[in-house]
Amino acid sequence: MTAPVLDSYWSAQDTTPPAIEAALRQLVADRHRENEGYIAARALNMVTIVDAEYSGEIANRLRRVGRYHASRTVVCSVEPGRTTIDARAMVASEADPRPGKFSLMRETVVVSVGEQHLPHLARIVDPLIVTDLKTIVWSPHGHPEAVDSLVDPEGGARPLGECVLWDSAGEPEAHVALDRVCDLAACCEVVDLAWLRVTPWRERLAAHFDPADRRPELRTLSKISVRHGADSLISGLLLVGWLCERLGWRTEQLTRHGDLLRGRARGRRGEVELRLEPVGDMRVPGLSGLEIRSDLGTMFALARGEGGLRARRIERKGDERTWTVLGASRGEPGILGEGIRHALIPDPTYPPALAAARRMIV
Amino acid sequence: MTASGATEPNPLAAALERLPVHATTLVIFGATGDLARRKLLPALYNLAHEGALPEHFALVGSSRGKLSDEAFRDLAVSAVREFSRRPPDEKVLAKLFEAARYVAGPFDDDTVYERLAAVLPELDEQAGRRLNRCFYLSTAPEFFPVIVKALGVHNLDDAEDAEVRVIIEKPFGTRLAEARELNEIVLSVFEERQVFRIDHYLGKETVQNVLALRFANGMFEPLWNRNYIDHVQITASEDIGIGTRAGYYDKAGALRDLVQNHMLQLLTLLCMEPPVDFSADEVRDEKVKVLRAIHAPSADDIPKMAVRAQYSPGNAAGVEVPGYLEEAGVPASSNTETYAALRLEVDNWRWAGVPMFLRTGKRLARKVTEIAVILKPVPHLAFREDGAKGVRPNVLVLTVQPNEGVSLSIGAKIPGTRMAIRPVQMEFLYGSAFMSQSPEAYERLILDAMRGDATLFTRNDEVEAQWRICDPIVAAWEAAPGPLPQYEAGSQGPAEGDALLDGDRTWRMI
């Protein structure tokens, strides 16, 4: 990606949100006055809450998301013991505008706050976001009280953030992570990176069973097996939950057999065996493969491969075929970019899949 | 036959961004040509990159040049590396073309179709199921009827348990009679539902957004009629000359190249009534009604409603450039227009009396495609005379390229102690409000054709209705002696174009 041009910069110590907002407004106006080709992006606000000592790592991740940048990013950098607010505001564009063209400006505000500010973070952030734009909240280092302040404020106040960016991967306890994300989903939209890692698999399954002569096979499925990265059980649960919900199966609690989770879902025609198995050799979070069998004796499997997903199908008479379903890997930076983009495209199939996933695990 | 969506709905497809596409073999006639290399093959790559191609996809190229399968694959890979809108992922690129096939030969040679008839079932066999078939005619237009007839003769127009579709590039005829004849030939082999006539403008996001602007916003519809709109200007200007396209352009000219297809598409989208839904035939029914409401001009009308001109030498963007007649490959006596402007009237209840001005040209001041809707002035100005001097009618501009967006000029008070007004711009730019990059028009259109969705393609009656309007002008211009009026390269166009606009109306600055 092209490195952004840092156009304007402002900083202050022991400052206030109105002063930061005024400075930001001035920076944008100055740039526009200098050249009308500078246009402020106005697609999405993003509020990021990070531990100060890891803020560089988060900044790097945000820089690598490709084209899907928020228009205004407010980074709340949490320093233990801090009592005052320091701030830096930056306006950057990817290039100087060419004649007759425009160049987008994106604004970033880094606000240094202390833990004491977190329960009331909305009061600090409110003046800093662009009114009427959707706001997504990302808190990769926890700080649930700050997130709640923004998306689920006490006393029935109107929330500042409509959407939370969340990543279930790596959460040590799946049921705790699912409880938390269910709570969030009850009060706002959730964009779960664990769900987005499953998207290509969902698309391939939908495509495979799309031909009219193959759709009836969906009613005969008898076994679903999913292999997932060691840190990506929730991606596996979401995929199975989505299948169960879309196909009208009732999910039940799975049982643990060592690392393996097994159980059943109940459909109109009988039971469907479910199996989730971790694999240890994955370098990135997400799924490693899946296999779907039917009562008819057919089998369809997908696995990670070069240039796309490797597909394998066995027909009821035993004929077997393999092929590649084309698609480039988005990589983890691309997944984060997709997460930011999906703040503007709510997925109505996620909440029911999440609910189904939650029922499968204690 | 069966096809996607024929029986029960696919429960897994709900809310997916990329809807399933039926397994397909795409056959490109003219696969080594400029359009294929610059647009079609890169479009296929980008669809593959995004995981948007069907789970089984096969490509067959066909052209006159004698190439092996391997050489065609190399050509396709090179084309993607050179022209793709994103750097290719080498693994995806290699996989996409690794099984591509090539059938060499002249398009009037039966062996080409015999080879295709043998290759297509092989591809079905490899996929383990019947693949739909899309024949993409990316050739010189004189081969369209040749290929279509040959597909029929060799029974390639139909396949058991699969859909067969034909995608036909522009131009669809060069005169009304030719378009009708081509339609007759095409429809003697294929049914209309199998035919996808490309107008790549319709694949552009910003062109589709004309419909979103009109039918998703309550504020415009009450104004969208003769009571509030004074006139409309549709401009498609280019700052470049004809380059190396003299062979094509001198036969076509500006009217055929842009007005008959792209600009009339923009006009119909702007003027159509709201469709019942956005299905292919509902949308196209409404567009055809607009074209039918435009009277074909009589010979007497044409000098008053149509202007043509050629660019002369001039200074374009600081560079001295030759005139059209000095361009390589252009006959010195050519009467081909590089500029065309029309005044059209849509004679229906909504638009009666609202002139629609269309202009297009090469070597104009800059490249822009826009629709400007000029509203009527307010009925009374209560400001003092000098304060009201700056009041102008509101203008809503939908820019298709280069800065895609919508702007509305409104009158605002100039800061100060006096009540003085001047126009200011309320501007919306696509690039500032959406994070996604718009796909290339061809990506969208190829995918739609593989899905069987013809909404963004031109129907047979639509293309004939377009020609019915343009044909008398083409005939009159071909019959009239030259030389043509001239306009200086890099300028705003010929003075003769100004005469089309009556009263206080003037062309917007390009």
Coordinates of C-alpha atoms in Angstrom, one line a residue, chain A:
Chain A
M1 CA 0.0 0.0 0.0
T2 CA 1.2 3.6 -0.7
A3 CA 2.5 5.2 2.4
P4 CA 0.3 8.1 3.4
V5 CA 1.6 11.6 3.1
L6 CA 1.5 13.3 6.5
D7 CA 0.0 16.7 5.7
S8 CA -0.7 18.4 8.9
Y9 CA 0.0 17.8 12.6
W10 CA -1.1 19.3 15.9
S11 CA -0.4 18.3 19.5
A12 CA -1.1 19.5 22.9
Q13 CA -0.6 18.4 26.5
D14 CA -3.2 18.5 29.3
T15 CA -5.9 19.4 26.7
T16 CA -9.6 19.0 26.4
P17 CA -11.9 17.3 23.8
P18 CA -13.3 20.7 22.5
A19 CA -9.8 22.0 22.0
I20 CA -8.8 18.8 20.1
E21 CA -11.9 19.0 17.9
A22 CA -11.3 22.7 17.1
A23 CA -7.7 21.9 16.1
L24 CA -8.8 19.0 13.9
R25 CA -11.4 21.2 12.2
Q26 CA -8.7 23.8 11.6
L27 CA -6.3 21.3 10.1
V28 CA -8.9 20.0 7.7
A29 CA -10.0 23.6 6.7
D30 CA -6.3 24.7 6.2
R31 CA -5.6 21.8 3.9
H32 CA -8.8 22.4 1.9
R33 CA -8.0 26.1 1.6
E34 CA -4.5 25.3 0.4
N35 CA -5.9 23.1 -2.4
E36 CA -9.6 22.4 -3.1
G37 CA -8.5 19.0 -4.3
Y38 CA -8.1 17.8 -0.7
I39 CA -11.4 16.3 0.3
A40 CA -12.0 14.8 3.7
A41 CA -13.1 11.2 3.6
R42 CA -16.5 10.7 5.2
A43 CA -17.4 7.1 5.3
L44 CA -16.8 5.8 8.9
N45 CA -15.5 6.8 12.3
M46 CA -13.4 4.3 14.2
V47 CA -12.7 4.5 17.9
T48 CA -9.8 2.3 18.9
I49 CA -8.9 1.7 22.6
V50 CA -5.4 0.4 23.0
D51 CA -2.8 -0.1 25.8
A52 CA -0.2 2.6 25.2
E53 CA 2.7 0.2 25.3
Y54 CA 1.2 -1.8 22.3
S55 CA -0.2 1.2 20.4
G56 CA 2.6 1.0 17.8
E57 CA 1.7 -2.6 17.0
I58 CA -2.0 -1.6 16.5
A59 CA -1.0 1.4 14.4
N60 CA 1.0 -1.0 12.2
R61 CA -2.0 -3.3 11.8
L62 CA -4.2 -0.4 10.9
R63 CA -1.7 0.8 8.3
R64 CA -1.7 -2.5 6.5
V65 CA -5.5 -2.9 6.0
G66 CA -5.3 -2.0 2.3
R67 CA -7.9 0.4 1.1
Y68 CA -10.4 0.0 3.9
H69 CA -9.4 2.8 6.2
A70 CA -11.9 4.6 8.5
S71 CA -12.2 8.3 7.6
R72 CA -11.5 9.5 11.1
T73 CA -9.7 7.3 13.6
V74 CA -9.7 8.2 17.2
V75 CA -7.1 6.2 19.1
C76 CA -7.6 6.2 22.8
S77 CA -4.2 5.2 24.2
V78 CA -4.5 4.0 27.8
E79 CA -1.6 4.7 30.1
P80 CA -1.8 3.4 33.7
G81 CA -2.1 6.2 36.2
R82 CA -2.6 9.0 33.7
T83 CA -4.9 11.7 35.0
T84 CA -4.7 14.3 32.2
I85 CA -5.4 14.2 28.5
D86 CA -2.7 14.7 25.9
A87 CA -3.6 14.6 22.2
R88 CA -2.1 14.5 18.7
A89 CA -4.1 15.2 15.6
M90 CA -2.9 14.3 12.1
V91 CA -4.4 14.8 8.7
A92 CA -2.9 12.6 6.0
S93 CA -3.6 12.0 2.3
E94 CA -2.2 9.3 0.0
A95 CA -0.9 11.8 -2.5
D96 CA -1.1 15.5 -3.5
P97 CA -4.1 16.1 -5.7
R98 CA -3.4 16.2 -9.4
P99 CA -5.1 18.9 -11.5
G100 CA -8.8 18.1 -11.9
K101 CA -8.6 15.2 -9.4
F102 CA -9.1 15.0 -5.7
S103 CA -7.1 13.4 -2.9
L104 CA -8.7 12.0 0.1
M105 CA -7.7 13.2 3.6
R106 CA -8.0 10.9 6.6
E107 CA -7.8 12.2 10.1
T108 CA -6.3 10.4 13.1
V109 CA -6.5 11.6 16.6
V110 CA -4.4 9.9 19.3
V111 CA -5.7 10.7 22.8
S112 CA -3.7 9.6 25.7
V113 CA -6.0 8.8 28.6
G114 CA -5.7 7.1 32.0
E115 CA -7.7 4.1 33.3
Q116 CA -9.9 6.6 35.3
H117 CA -11.2 8.0 32.0
L118 CA -12.4 4.7 30.6
P119 CA -15.8 4.4 32.2
H120 CA -16.7 7.8 30.8
L121 CA -14.8 7.5 27.5
A122 CA -17.8 8.5 25.5
R123 CA -17.7 12.0 27.0
I124 CA -14.2 12.4 25.7
V125 CA -14.7 10.8 22.3
D126 CA -18.1 12.4 21.5
P127 CA -16.8 15.7 20.2
L128 CA -14.0 14.0 18.2
I129 CA -16.1 11.9 15.8
V130 CA -17.8 13.1 12.7
T131 CA -21.5 13.5 13.3
D132 CA -23.9 11.4 11.2
L133 CA -21.2 8.9 10.2
K134 CA -21.4 5.4 11.6
T135 CA -18.9 4.7 14.4
I136 CA -17.2 1.4 14.9
V137 CA -15.4 0.6 18.2
W138 CA -12.3 -1.7 18.3
S139 CA -10.7 -2.5 21.6
P140 CA -8.1 -5.2 20.9
H141 CA -6.7 -5.1 24.5
G142 CA -9.9 -5.6 26.4
H143 CA -11.1 -2.6 28.4
P144 CA -14.8 -3.6 28.4
E145 CA -15.8 -0.7 30.6
A146 CA -14.6 1.7 27.8
V147 CA -16.4 -0.3 25.1
D148 CA -19.6 -0.3 27.2
S149 CA -19.3 3.4 27.7
L150 CA -19.4 3.8 23.9
V151 CA -22.0 1.2 22.8
D152 CA -24.1 0.4 25.9
P153 CA -24.0 3.5 28.1
E154 CA -25.7 3.5 31.5
G155 CA -29.0 5.2 32.1
G156 CA -30.3 4.5 28.6
A157 CA -28.2 7.3 27.0
R158 CA -27.9 7.1 23.3
P159 CA -24.8 5.1 22.4
L160 CA -22.0 6.7 20.4
G161 CA -20.9 3.6 18.7
E162 CA -23.3 1.5 16.6
C163 CA -20.9 -1.3 15.9
V164 CA -18.1 -3.2 17.6
L165 CA -15.2 -4.8 15.8
W166 CA -14.4 -8.0 17.7
D167 CA -12.0 -11.0 17.2
S168 CA -12.9 -14.2 19.0
A169 CA -9.7 -15.9 17.8
G170 CA -7.2 -16.4 20.6
E171 CA -9.7 -16.0 23.4
P172 CA -8.7 -18.6 25.9
E173 CA -12.2 -19.6 26.9
A174 CA -14.6 -20.0 24.0
H175 CA -17.8 -19.8 26.1
V176 CA -16.6 -16.7 27.9
A177 CA -15.8 -15.0 24.6
L178 CA -19.1 -16.1 23.2
D179 CA -21.0 -14.7 26.2
R180 CA -19.2 -11.4 25.8
V181 CA -19.9 -11.2 22.1
C182 CA -23.6 -12.2 22.7
D183 CA -23.9 -9.4 25.2
L184 CA -22.5 -7.0 22.7
A185 CA -24.7 -8.3 19.9
A186 CA -27.7 -7.6 22.1
C187 CA -26.9 -3.9 22.2
C188 CA -25.1 -3.1 18.9
E189 CA -23.9 -4.6 15.7
V190 CA -20.9 -6.8 15.9
V191 CA -18.3 -7.4 13.2
D192 CA -16.5 -10.5 14.3
L193 CA -13.2 -11.2 12.5
A194 CA -13.7 -14.9 13.4
W195 CA -16.9 -14.8 11.3
L196 CA -15.2 -13.0 8.4
R197 CA -12.5 -15.7 8.3
V198 CA -15.4 -18.1 7.6
T199 CA -16.9 -16.1 4.8
P200 CA -15.1 -17.7 1.9
W201 CA -16.0 -21.2 3.2
R202 CA -19.7 -20.1 3.5
E203 CA -19.6 -18.8 -0.1
R204 CA -18.1 -22.0 -1.4
L205 CA -20.7 -24.1 0.4
A206 CA -23.5 -21.9 -0.9
A207 CA -22.1 -22.2 -4.4
H208 CA -21.6 -26.0 -4.2
F209 CA -25.2 -26.6 -3.2
D210 CA -26.6 -23.9 -5.5
P211 CA -27.4 -26.0 -8.6
A212 CA -31.0 -26.9 -8.5
D213 CA -30.2 -30.6 -8.8
R214 CA -28.0 -30.4 -5.8
R215 CA -30.1 -28.3 -3.4
P216 CA -32.2 -31.3 -2.2
E217 CA -29.0 -32.8 -0.9
L218 CA -29.0 -30.2 1.8
R219 CA -32.0 -32.0 3.4
T220 CA -30.0 -35.2 3.6
L221 CA -26.8 -34.0 5.3
S222 CA -25.7 -36.4 8.0
K223 CA -22.3 -35.3 9.2
I224 CA -20.4 -32.0 9.4
S225 CA -16.7 -32.1 10.3
V226 CA -14.7 -28.9 10.7
R227 CA -11.0 -28.6 11.2
H228 CA -9.9 -25.3 12.8
G229 CA -6.8 -23.5 14.0
A230 CA -6.0 -24.1 17.6
D231 CA -7.0 -20.5 18.3
S232 CA -10.1 -20.5 16.1
L233 CA -12.6 -22.8 17.7
I234 CA -15.1 -20.0 17.5
S235 CA -14.7 -19.7 13.7
G236 CA -15.6 -23.4 13.5
L237 CA -18.6 -23.0 15.8
L238 CA -19.8 -20.0 13.8
L239 CA -19.6 -22.0 10.6
V240 CA -21.5 -24.9 12.1
G241 CA -23.9 -22.6 13.8
W242 CA -24.6 -20.8 10.5
L243 CA -25.2 -24.1 8.7
C244 CA -27.6 -25.3 11.4
E245 CA -29.5 -22.1 11.5
R246 CA -29.8 -21.8 7.7
L247 CA -30.9 -25.4 7.4
G248 CA -33.3 -25.3 10.2
W249 CA -31.5 -27.7 12.6
R250 CA -31.6 -27.3 16.3
T251 CA -28.2 -27.2 17.9
E252 CA -27.3 -28.9 21.2
Q253 CA -24.4 -28.8 23.6
L254 CA -21.3 -30.5 22.2
T255 CA -19.2 -32.8 24.3
R256 CA -15.4 -32.6 24.6
H257 CA -13.3 -35.7 23.8
G258 CA -9.8 -34.4 24.4
D259 CA -9.3 -31.6 22.0
L260 CA -12.2 -32.7 19.9
L261 CA -15.8 -31.4 20.2
R262 CA -18.6 -33.7 19.1
G263 CA -22.3 -33.6 19.2
R264 CA -25.5 -33.6 17.2
A265 CA -28.0 -31.2 15.7
R266 CA -31.6 -32.2 15.1
G267 CA -33.2 -31.6 11.8
R268 CA -36.6 -32.5 10.5
R269 CA -35.3 -35.7 9.0
G270 CA -33.1 -36.8 11.8
E271 CA -29.9 -36.1 13.5
V272 CA -26.8 -34.6 12.0
E273 CA -23.4 -35.5 13.5
L274 CA -21.2 -32.5 14.3
R275 CA -17.4 -32.6 14.8
L276 CA -14.9 -29.8 15.4
E277 CA -11.3 -30.7 15.5
P278 CA -8.3 -28.4 16.1
V279 CA -5.2 -28.7 13.9
G280 CA -1.8 -27.7 15.2
D281 CA 0.0 -26.7 12.0
M282 CA -1.8 -23.5 11.0
R283 CA 0.2 -20.3 10.7
V284 CA -2.9 -18.1 10.6
P285 CA -6.2 -18.1 12.5
G286 CA -9.3 -19.6 10.8
L287 CA -10.4 -22.9 9.4
S288 CA -8.2 -25.6 7.9
G289 CA -10.9 -27.6 6.2
L290 CA -14.4 -29.1 6.4
E291 CA -16.2 -32.2 5.2
I292 CA -19.9 -32.7 4.7
R293 CA -21.5 -36.1 4.2
S294 CA -25.0 -36.9 3.3
D295 CA -27.3 -39.9 3.8
L296 CA -27.1 -40.4 0.0
G297 CA -23.5 -41.4 0.4
T298 CA -22.1 -38.2 -1.1
M299 CA -19.3 -36.2 0.4
F300 CA -18.0 -32.7 -0.2
A301 CA -14.8 -31.4 1.4
L302 CA -12.9 -28.1 1.3
A303 CA -9.4 -27.5 2.5
R304 CA -6.9 -24.7 2.2
G305 CA -4.8 -24.9 -0.9
E306 CA -2.7 -22.9 -3.3
G307 CA -4.7 -20.3 -5.3
G308 CA -7.9 -21.0 -3.5
L309 CA -9.7 -23.7 -1.6
R310 CA -9.1 -27.3 -2.6
A311 CA -12.5 -29.0 -3.2
R312 CA -13.2 -32.7 -3.2
R313 CA -16.4 -34.5 -3.9
I314 CA -17.4 -38.1 -3.8
E315 CA -20.6 -39.1 -5.5
R316 CA -22.9 -41.8 -4.2
K317 CA -21.4 -44.3 -6.6
G318 CA -18.0 -43.6 -5.4
D319 CA -16.7 -41.3 -8.3
E320 CA -14.3 -38.8 -6.8
R321 CA -13.2 -35.4 -8.2
T322 CA -10.9 -32.7 -6.9
W323 CA -10.5 -29.2 -8.1
T324 CA -9.5 -25.7 -6.9
V325 CA -12.1 -23.0 -6.2
L326 CA -10.2 -19.9 -7.0
G327 CA -9.6 -17.1 -4.6
A328 CA -6.7 -15.1 -3.2
S329 CA -6.0 -15.3 0.5
R330 CA -6.8 -12.0 2.2
G331 CA -4.2 -12.4 4.9
E332 CA -4.7 -11.1 8.4
P333 CA -4.3 -7.4 7.4
G334 CA -6.9 -8.0 4.8
I335 CA -9.3 -9.6 7.3
L336 CA -9.0 -6.5 9.6
G337 CA -9.7 -4.3 6.5
E338 CA -12.7 -6.4 5.7
G339 CA -13.8 -5.9 9.3
I340 CA -13.7 -2.2 9.0
R341 CA -15.6 -2.3 5.7
H342 CA -18.2 -4.6 7.1
A343 CA -19.1 -2.0 9.7
L344 CA -21.1 -0.5 6.8
I345 CA -22.6 -3.8 5.7
P346 CA -24.3 -5.5 8.5
D347 CA -24.7 -9.3 8.0
P348 CA -28.1 -10.4 9.2
T349 CA -27.0 -14.1 9.2
Y350 CA -24.4 -13.5 11.9
P351 CA -26.6 -13.0 15.0
P352 CA -28.5 -16.3 14.5
A353 CA -25.3 -18.1 13.7
L354 CA -23.8 -16.7 16.9
A355 CA -26.8 -17.8 19.0
A356 CA -26.5 -21.3 17.5
A357 CA -22.8 -21.4 18.2
R358 CA -23.4 -20.3 21.8
R359 CA -25.8 -23.2 22.4
M360 CA -23.2 -25.7 21.4
I361 CA -20.6 -24.9 24.1
V362 CA -20.5 -24.4 27.8

